[in-house]
Amino acid sequence: MPTVPESTRSSLAQRLTAHARTSWPRLAGLYVRHRGQFAYVDGELADGQAIKLMRLRYGGSASTWGFALYLASSD
């Protein structure tokens, strides 16, 4: 199980934040946390409500990620 290098963590956060600014204007913030090979991405709405968005699985390089949407039914 490869862990995500610090440089890749930083570039991922920058790429996601840039994409969120242009594609998700309702988000006031975007937060990425890492655990092992996974990156969990949460968004924050203007009213402060946090919403879970997705999970990414590191594939060994900065450009290779697996993608899974967060399902509210899994809570």
PDB file of N, CA and C in Angstrom:
ATOM      1  N   MET A   1       0.849  -1.173   0.000  1.00  0.00           N
ATOM      2  CA  MET A   1       0.000   0.000   0.000  1.00  0.00           C
ATOM      3  C   MET A   1       0.897   1.238   0.000  1.00  0.00           C
ATOM      4  N   PRO A   2       0.980   1.960  -1.124  1.00  0.00           N
ATOM      5  CA  PRO A   2       1.827   3.155  -1.174  1.00  0.00           C
ATOM      6  C   PRO A   2       1.176   4.312  -0.419  1.00  0.00           C
ATOM      7  N   THR A   3       1.988   5.024   0.338  1.00  0.00           N
ATOM      8  CA  THR A   3       1.469   6.230   0.986  1.00  0.00           C
ATOM      9  C   THR A   3       1.743   7.421   0.072  1.00  0.00           C
ATOM     10  N   VAL A   4       0.982   8.451   0.260  1.00  0.00           N
ATOM     11  CA  VAL A   4       1.064   9.625  -0.611  1.00  0.00           C
ATOM     12  C   VAL A   4       2.223  10.518  -0.145  1.00  0.00           C
ATOM     13  N   PRO A   5       3.206  10.787  -1.014  1.00  0.00           N
ATOM     14  CA  PRO A   5       4.306  11.683  -0.636  1.00  0.00           C
ATOM     15  C   PRO A   5       3.801  13.101  -0.349  1.00  0.00           C
ATOM     16  N   GLU A   6       4.524  13.815   0.488  1.00  0.00           N
ATOM     17  CA  GLU A   6       4.120  15.168   0.882  1.00  0.00           C
ATOM     18  C   GLU A   6       3.984  16.103  -0.320  1.00  0.00           C
ATOM     19  N   SER A   7       4.879  15.981  -1.288  1.00  0.00           N
ATOM     20  CA  SER A   7       4.799  16.850  -2.473  1.00  0.00           C
ATOM     21  C   SER A   7       3.522  16.589  -3.267  1.00  0.00           C
ATOM     22  N   THR A   8       3.111  15.334  -3.338  1.00  0.00           N
ATOM     23  CA  THR A   8       1.880  14.977  -4.044  1.00  0.00           C
ATOM     24  C   THR A   8       0.662  15.449  -3.265  1.00  0.00           C
ATOM     25  N   ARG A   9       0.709  15.357  -1.942  1.00  0.00           N
ATOM     26  CA  ARG A   9      -0.395  15.859  -1.113  1.00  0.00           C
ATOM     27  C   ARG A   9      -0.616  17.349  -1.370  1.00  0.00           C
ATOM     28  N   SER A  10       0.471  18.079  -1.404  1.00  0.00           N
ATOM     29  CA  SER A  10       0.390  19.524  -1.622  1.00  0.00           C
ATOM     30  C   SER A  10      -0.159  19.853  -3.009  1.00  0.00           C
ATOM     31  N   SER A  11       0.353  19.176  -4.032  1.00  0.00           N
ATOM     32  CA  SER A  11      -0.121  19.464  -5.394  1.00  0.00           C
ATOM     33  C   SER A  11      -1.576  19.045  -5.576  1.00  0.00           C
ATOM     34  N   LEU A  12      -1.993  17.957  -4.932  1.00  0.00           N
ATOM     35  CA  LEU A  12      -3.392  17.533  -5.009  1.00  0.00           C
ATOM     36  C   LEU A  12      -4.302  18.600  -4.408  1.00  0.00           C
ATOM     37  N   ALA A  13      -3.948  19.101  -3.242  1.00  0.00           N
ATOM     38  CA  ALA A  13      -4.765  20.135  -2.598  1.00  0.00           C
ATOM     39  C   ALA A  13      -4.859  21.378  -3.478  1.00  0.00           C
ATOM     40  N   GLN A  14      -3.760  21.772  -4.093  1.00  0.00           N
ATOM     41  CA  GLN A  14      -3.774  22.941  -4.977  1.00  0.00           C
ATOM     42  C   GLN A  14      -4.648  22.703  -6.204  1.00  0.00           C
ATOM     43  N   ARG A  15      -4.532  21.530  -6.810  1.00  0.00           N
ATOM     44  CA  ARG A  15      -5.332  21.219  -8.003  1.00  0.00           C
ATOM     45  C   ARG A  15      -6.815  21.178  -7.676  1.00  0.00           C
ATOM     46  N   LEU A  16      -7.175  20.544  -6.551  1.00  0.00           N
ATOM     47  CA  LEU A  16      -8.581  20.457  -6.169  1.00  0.00           C
ATOM     48  C   LEU A  16      -9.153  21.833  -5.830  1.00  0.00           C
ATOM     49  N   THR A  17      -8.384  22.650  -5.134  1.00  0.00           N
ATOM     50  CA  THR A  17      -8.842  23.994  -4.776  1.00  0.00           C
ATOM     51  C   THR A  17      -9.066  24.843  -6.020  1.00  0.00           C
ATOM     52  N   ALA A  18      -8.159  24.768  -6.970  1.00  0.00           N
ATOM     53  CA  ALA A  18      -8.319  25.520  -8.223  1.00  0.00           C
ATOM     54  C   ALA A  18      -9.551  25.047  -8.981  1.00  0.00           C
ATOM     55  N   HIS A  19      -9.770  23.744  -9.026  1.00  0.00           N
ATOM     56  CA  HIS A  19     -10.943  23.203  -9.716  1.00  0.00           C
ATOM     57  C   HIS A  19     -12.226  23.626  -8.996  1.00  0.00           C
ATOM     58  N   ALA A  20     -12.209  23.605  -7.675  1.00  0.00           N
ATOM     59  CA  ALA A  20     -13.396  23.983  -6.903  1.00  0.00           C
ATOM     60  C   ALA A  20     -13.779  25.437  -7.152  1.00  0.00           C
ATOM     61  N   ARG A  21     -12.784  26.307  -7.254  1.00  0.00           N
ATOM     62  CA  ARG A  21     -13.070  27.727  -7.494  1.00  0.00           C
ATOM     63  C   ARG A  21     -13.817  27.945  -8.801  1.00  0.00           C
ATOM     64  N   THR A  22     -13.459  27.190  -9.832  1.00  0.00           N
ATOM     65  CA  THR A  22     -14.088  27.393 -11.136  1.00  0.00           C
ATOM     66  C   THR A  22     -15.343  26.550 -11.338  1.00  0.00           C
ATOM     67  N   SER A  23     -15.397  25.372 -10.739  1.00  0.00           N
ATOM     68  CA  SER A  23     -16.499  24.444 -11.018  1.00  0.00           C
ATOM     69  C   SER A  23     -17.558  24.365  -9.926  1.00  0.00           C
ATOM     70  N   TRP A  24     -17.195  24.688  -8.702  1.00  0.00           N
ATOM     71  CA  TRP A  24     -18.123  24.591  -7.579  1.00  0.00           C
ATOM     72  C   TRP A  24     -18.184  25.921  -6.845  1.00  0.00           C
ATOM     73  N   PRO A  25     -18.789  26.947  -7.427  1.00  0.00           N
ATOM     74  CA  PRO A  25     -18.774  28.284  -6.814  1.00  0.00           C
ATOM     75  C   PRO A  25     -19.500  28.359  -5.470  1.00  0.00           C
ATOM     76  N   ARG A  26     -20.369  27.412  -5.173  1.00  0.00           N
ATOM     77  CA  ARG A  26     -21.094  27.438  -3.898  1.00  0.00           C
ATOM     78  C   ARG A  26     -20.227  27.001  -2.722  1.00  0.00           C
ATOM     79  N   LEU A  27     -19.064  26.407  -3.001  1.00  0.00           N
ATOM     80  CA  LEU A  27     -18.185  25.984  -1.918  1.00  0.00           C
ATOM     81  C   LEU A  27     -17.366  27.162  -1.412  1.00  0.00           C
ATOM     82  N   ALA A  28     -17.381  27.348  -0.097  1.00  0.00           N
ATOM     83  CA  ALA A  28     -16.566  28.396   0.519  1.00  0.00           C
ATOM     84  C   ALA A  28     -15.164  27.886   0.812  1.00  0.00           C
ATOM     85  N   GLY A  29     -15.016  26.577   0.940  1.00  0.00           N
ATOM     86  CA  GLY A  29     -13.709  25.996   1.234  1.00  0.00           C
ATOM     87  C   GLY A  29     -13.673  24.535   0.847  1.00  0.00           C
ATOM     88  N   LEU A  30     -12.474  24.016   0.738  1.00  0.00           N
ATOM     89  CA  LEU A  30     -12.262  22.619   0.381  1.00  0.00           C
ATOM     90  C   LEU A  30     -11.171  22.080   1.293  1.00  0.00           C
ATOM     91  N   TYR A  31     -11.399  20.916   1.878  1.00  0.00           N
ATOM     92  CA  TYR A  31     -10.454  20.342   2.825  1.00  0.00           C
ATOM     93  C   TYR A  31     -10.085  18.932   2.394  1.00  0.00           C
ATOM     94  N   VAL A  32      -8.798  18.643   2.412  1.00  0.00           N
ATOM     95  CA  VAL A  32      -8.293  17.330   2.028  1.00  0.00           C
ATOM     96  C   VAL A  32      -7.530  16.762   3.213  1.00  0.00           C
ATOM     97  N   ARG A  33      -7.893  15.556   3.639  1.00  0.00           N
ATOM     98  CA  ARG A  33      -7.141  14.875   4.686  1.00  0.00           C
ATOM     99  C   ARG A  33      -6.684  13.532   4.141  1.00  0.00           C
ATOM    100  N   HIS A  34      -5.569  13.050   4.625  1.00  0.00           N
ATOM    101  CA  HIS A  34      -4.967  11.828   4.101  1.00  0.00           C
ATOM    102  C   HIS A  34      -4.874  10.770   5.187  1.00  0.00           C
ATOM    103  N   ARG A  35      -5.072   9.534   4.757  1.00  0.00           N
ATOM    104  CA  ARG A  35      -4.874   8.385   5.639  1.00  0.00           C
ATOM    105  C   ARG A  35      -4.402   7.243   4.757  1.00  0.00           C
ATOM    106  N   GLY A  36      -3.140   6.872   4.918  1.00  0.00           N
ATOM    107  CA  GLY A  36      -2.573   5.815   4.088  1.00  0.00           C
ATOM    108  C   GLY A  36      -2.577   6.224   2.629  1.00  0.00           C
ATOM    109  N   GLN A  37      -3.151   5.375   1.786  1.00  0.00           N
ATOM    110  CA  GLN A  37      -3.192   5.661   0.350  1.00  0.00           C
ATOM    111  C   GLN A  37      -4.414   6.463  -0.069  1.00  0.00           C
ATOM    112  N   PHE A  38      -5.239   6.885   0.883  1.00  0.00           N
ATOM    113  CA  PHE A  38      -6.481   7.583   0.572  1.00  0.00           C
ATOM    114  C   PHE A  38      -6.410   9.071   0.899  1.00  0.00           C
ATOM    115  N   ALA A  39      -7.108   9.857   0.079  1.00  0.00           N
ATOM    116  CA  ALA A  39      -7.323  11.280   0.332  1.00  0.00           C
ATOM    117  C   ALA A  39      -8.834  11.482   0.420  1.00  0.00           C
ATOM    118  N   TYR A  40      -9.297  12.036   1.527  1.00  0.00           N
ATOM    119  CA  TYR A  40     -10.714  12.299   1.736  1.00  0.00           C
ATOM    120  C   TYR A  40     -10.955  13.788   1.523  1.00  0.00           C
ATOM    121  N   VAL A  41     -11.926  14.118   0.677  1.00  0.00           N
ATOM    122  CA  VAL A  41     -12.164  15.509   0.295  1.00  0.00           C
ATOM    123  C   VAL A  41     -13.537  15.946   0.810  1.00  0.00           C
ATOM    124  N   ASP A  42     -13.534  17.020   1.595  1.00  0.00           N
ATOM    125  CA  ASP A  42     -14.756  17.607   2.136  1.00  0.00           C
ATOM    126  C   ASP A  42     -14.873  19.037   1.640  1.00  0.00           C
ATOM    127  N   GLY A  43     -16.106  19.486   1.486  1.00  0.00           N
ATOM    128  CA  GLY A  43     -16.352  20.866   1.105  1.00  0.00           C
ATOM    129  C   GLY A  43     -17.059  21.599   2.225  1.00  0.00           C
ATOM    130  N   GLU A  44     -16.947  22.908   2.221  1.00  0.00           N
ATOM    131  CA  GLU A  44     -17.657  23.732   3.186  1.00  0.00           C
ATOM    132  C   GLU A  44     -18.498  24.742   2.423  1.00  0.00           C
ATOM    133  N   LEU A  45     -19.788  24.790   2.745  1.00  0.00           N
ATOM    134  CA  LEU A  45     -20.694  25.744   2.120  1.00  0.00           C
ATOM    135  C   LEU A  45     -20.565  27.104   2.801  1.00  0.00           C
ATOM    136  N   ALA A  46     -21.144  28.124   2.199  1.00  0.00           N
ATOM    137  CA  ALA A  46     -21.049  29.489   2.722  1.00  0.00           C
ATOM    138  C   ALA A  46     -21.628  29.615   4.132  1.00  0.00           C
ATOM    139  N   ASP A  47     -22.626  28.790   4.466  1.00  0.00           N
ATOM    140  CA  ASP A  47     -23.229  28.852   5.802  1.00  0.00           C
ATOM    141  C   ASP A  47     -22.441  28.068   6.847  1.00  0.00           C
ATOM    142  N   GLY A  48     -21.307  27.492   6.453  1.00  0.00           N
ATOM    143  CA  GLY A  48     -20.459  26.752   7.384  1.00  0.00           C
ATOM    144  C   GLY A  48     -20.717  25.260   7.428  1.00  0.00           C
ATOM    145  N   GLN A  49     -21.727  24.801   6.715  1.00  0.00           N
ATOM    146  CA  GLN A  49     -22.046  23.374   6.701  1.00  0.00           C
ATOM    147  C   GLN A  49     -20.969  22.603   5.937  1.00  0.00           C
ATOM    148  N   ALA A  50     -20.458  21.538   6.567  1.00  0.00           N
ATOM    149  CA  ALA A  50     -19.448  20.687   5.922  1.00  0.00           C
ATOM    150  C   ALA A  50     -20.146  19.533   5.207  1.00  0.00           C
ATOM    151  N   ILE A  51     -19.682  19.224   4.004  1.00  0.00           N
ATOM    152  CA  ILE A  51     -20.241  18.107   3.250  1.00  0.00           C
ATOM    153  C   ILE A  51     -19.101  17.230   2.733  1.00  0.00           C
ATOM    154  N   LYS A  52     -19.288  15.933   2.861  1.00  0.00           N
ATOM    155  CA  LYS A  52     -18.305  14.989   2.343  1.00  0.00           C
ATOM    156  C   LYS A  52     -18.520  14.865   0.840  1.00  0.00           C
ATOM    157  N   LEU A  53     -17.433  14.926   0.071  1.00  0.00           N
ATOM    158  CA  LEU A  53     -17.556  14.907  -1.382  1.00  0.00           C
ATOM    159  C   LEU A  53     -17.068  13.606  -2.011  1.00  0.00           C
ATOM    160  N   MET A  54     -15.843  13.185  -1.667  1.00  0.00           N
ATOM    161  CA  MET A  54     -15.263  12.038  -2.368  1.00  0.00           C
ATOM    162  C   MET A  54     -14.078  11.470  -1.606  1.00  0.00           C
ATOM    163  N   ARG A  55     -13.653  10.300  -2.090  1.00  0.00           N
ATOM    164  CA  ARG A  55     -12.419   9.679  -1.621  1.00  0.00           C
ATOM    165  C   ARG A  55     -11.578   9.369  -2.848  1.00  0.00           C
ATOM    166  N   LEU A  56     -10.301   9.671  -2.763  1.00  0.00           N
ATOM    167  CA  LEU A  56      -9.367   9.371  -3.842  1.00  0.00           C
ATOM    168  C   LEU A  56      -8.365   8.337  -3.345  1.00  0.00           C
ATOM    169  N   ARG A  57      -8.013   7.382  -4.200  1.00  0.00           N
ATOM    170  CA  ARG A  57      -7.012   6.371  -3.857  1.00  0.00           C
ATOM    171  C   ARG A  57      -5.759   6.626  -4.679  1.00  0.00           C
ATOM    172  N   TYR A  58      -4.642   6.801  -4.004  1.00  0.00           N
ATOM    173  CA  TYR A  58      -3.361   7.080  -4.651  1.00  0.00           C
ATOM    174  C   TYR A  58      -2.919   5.862  -5.447  1.00  0.00           C
ATOM    175  N   GLY A  59      -2.556   6.094  -6.717  1.00  0.00           N
ATOM    176  CA  GLY A  59      -2.158   5.008  -7.602  1.00  0.00           C
ATOM    177  C   GLY A  59      -0.671   4.922  -7.865  1.00  0.00           C
ATOM    178  N   GLY A  60       0.140   5.622  -7.080  1.00  0.00           N
ATOM    179  CA  GLY A  60       1.581   5.521  -7.247  1.00  0.00           C
ATOM    180  C   GLY A  60       2.235   6.710  -7.924  1.00  0.00           C
ATOM    181  N   SER A  61       1.427   7.608  -8.511  1.00  0.00           N
ATOM    182  CA  SER A  61       1.981   8.832  -9.102  1.00  0.00           C
ATOM    183  C   SER A  61       0.980   9.967  -8.890  1.00  0.00           C
ATOM    184  N   ALA A  62       1.466  11.191  -9.033  1.00  0.00           N
ATOM    185  CA  ALA A  62       0.619  12.359  -8.778  1.00  0.00           C
ATOM    186  C   ALA A  62      -0.559  12.461  -9.740  1.00  0.00           C
ATOM    187  N   SER A  63      -0.477  11.786 -10.876  1.00  0.00           N
ATOM    188  CA  SER A  63      -1.554  11.875 -11.866  1.00  0.00           C
ATOM    189  C   SER A  63      -2.434  10.629 -11.917  1.00  0.00           C
ATOM    190  N   THR A  64      -2.198   9.674 -11.031  1.00  0.00           N
ATOM    191  CA  THR A  64      -2.975   8.433 -11.042  1.00  0.00           C
ATOM    192  C   THR A  64      -3.731   8.285  -9.724  1.00  0.00           C
ATOM    193  N   TRP A  65      -5.046   8.449  -9.799  1.00  0.00           N
ATOM    194  CA  TRP A  65      -5.898   8.357  -8.618  1.00  0.00           C
ATOM    195  C   TRP A  65      -7.153   7.556  -8.951  1.00  0.00           C
ATOM    196  N   GLY A  66      -7.596   6.738  -8.015  1.00  0.00           N
ATOM    197  CA  GLY A  66      -8.906   6.106  -8.105  1.00  0.00           C
ATOM    198  C   GLY A  66      -9.909   7.072  -7.485  1.00  0.00           C
ATOM    199  N   PHE A  67     -11.157   6.987  -7.882  1.00  0.00           N
ATOM    200  CA  PHE A  67     -12.158   7.964  -7.479  1.00  0.00           C
ATOM    201  C   PHE A  67     -13.399   7.262  -6.962  1.00  0.00           C
ATOM    202  N   ALA A  68     -13.927   7.734  -5.835  1.00  0.00           N
ATOM    203  CA  ALA A  68     -15.193   7.228  -5.314  1.00  0.00           C
ATOM    204  C   ALA A  68     -15.981   8.400  -4.743  1.00  0.00           C
ATOM    205  N   LEU A  69     -17.221   8.548  -5.193  1.00  0.00           N
ATOM    206  CA  LEU A  69     -18.102   9.580  -4.644  1.00  0.00           C
ATOM    207  C   LEU A  69     -18.535   9.185  -3.246  1.00  0.00           C
ATOM    208  N   TYR A  70     -18.793  10.163  -2.415  1.00  0.00           N
ATOM    209  CA  TYR A  70     -19.345   9.903  -1.100  1.00  0.00           C
ATOM    210  C   TYR A  70     -20.846   9.666  -1.253  1.00  0.00           C
ATOM    211  N   LEU A  71     -21.338   8.625  -0.645  1.00  0.00           N
ATOM    212  CA  LEU A  71     -22.769   8.334  -0.669  1.00  0.00           C
ATOM    213  C   LEU A  71     -23.356   8.640   0.702  1.00  0.00           C
ATOM    214  N   ALA A  72     -24.318   9.537   0.757  1.00  0.00           N
ATOM    215  CA  ALA A  72     -24.940   9.894   2.029  1.00  0.00           C
ATOM    216  C   ALA A  72     -25.621   8.691   2.667  1.00  0.00           C
ATOM    217  N   SER A  73     -26.030   7.735   1.871  1.00  0.00           N
ATOM    218  CA  SER A  73     -26.691   6.546   2.403  1.00  0.00           C
ATOM    219  C   SER A  73     -25.741   5.657   3.193  1.00  0.00           C
ATOM    220  N   SER A  74     -24.433   5.914   3.118  1.00  0.00           N
ATOM    221  CA  SER A  74     -23.476   5.083   3.850  1.00  0.00           C
ATOM    222  C   SER A  74     -23.285   5.543   5.292  1.00  0.00           C
ATOM    223  N   ASP A  75     -23.923   6.650   5.678  1.00  0.00           N
ATOM    224  CA  ASP A  75     -23.820   7.136   7.071  1.00  0.00           C
ATOM    225  C   ASP A  75     -24.650   6.301   8.002  1.00  0.00           C
TER     226      ASP A  75
END
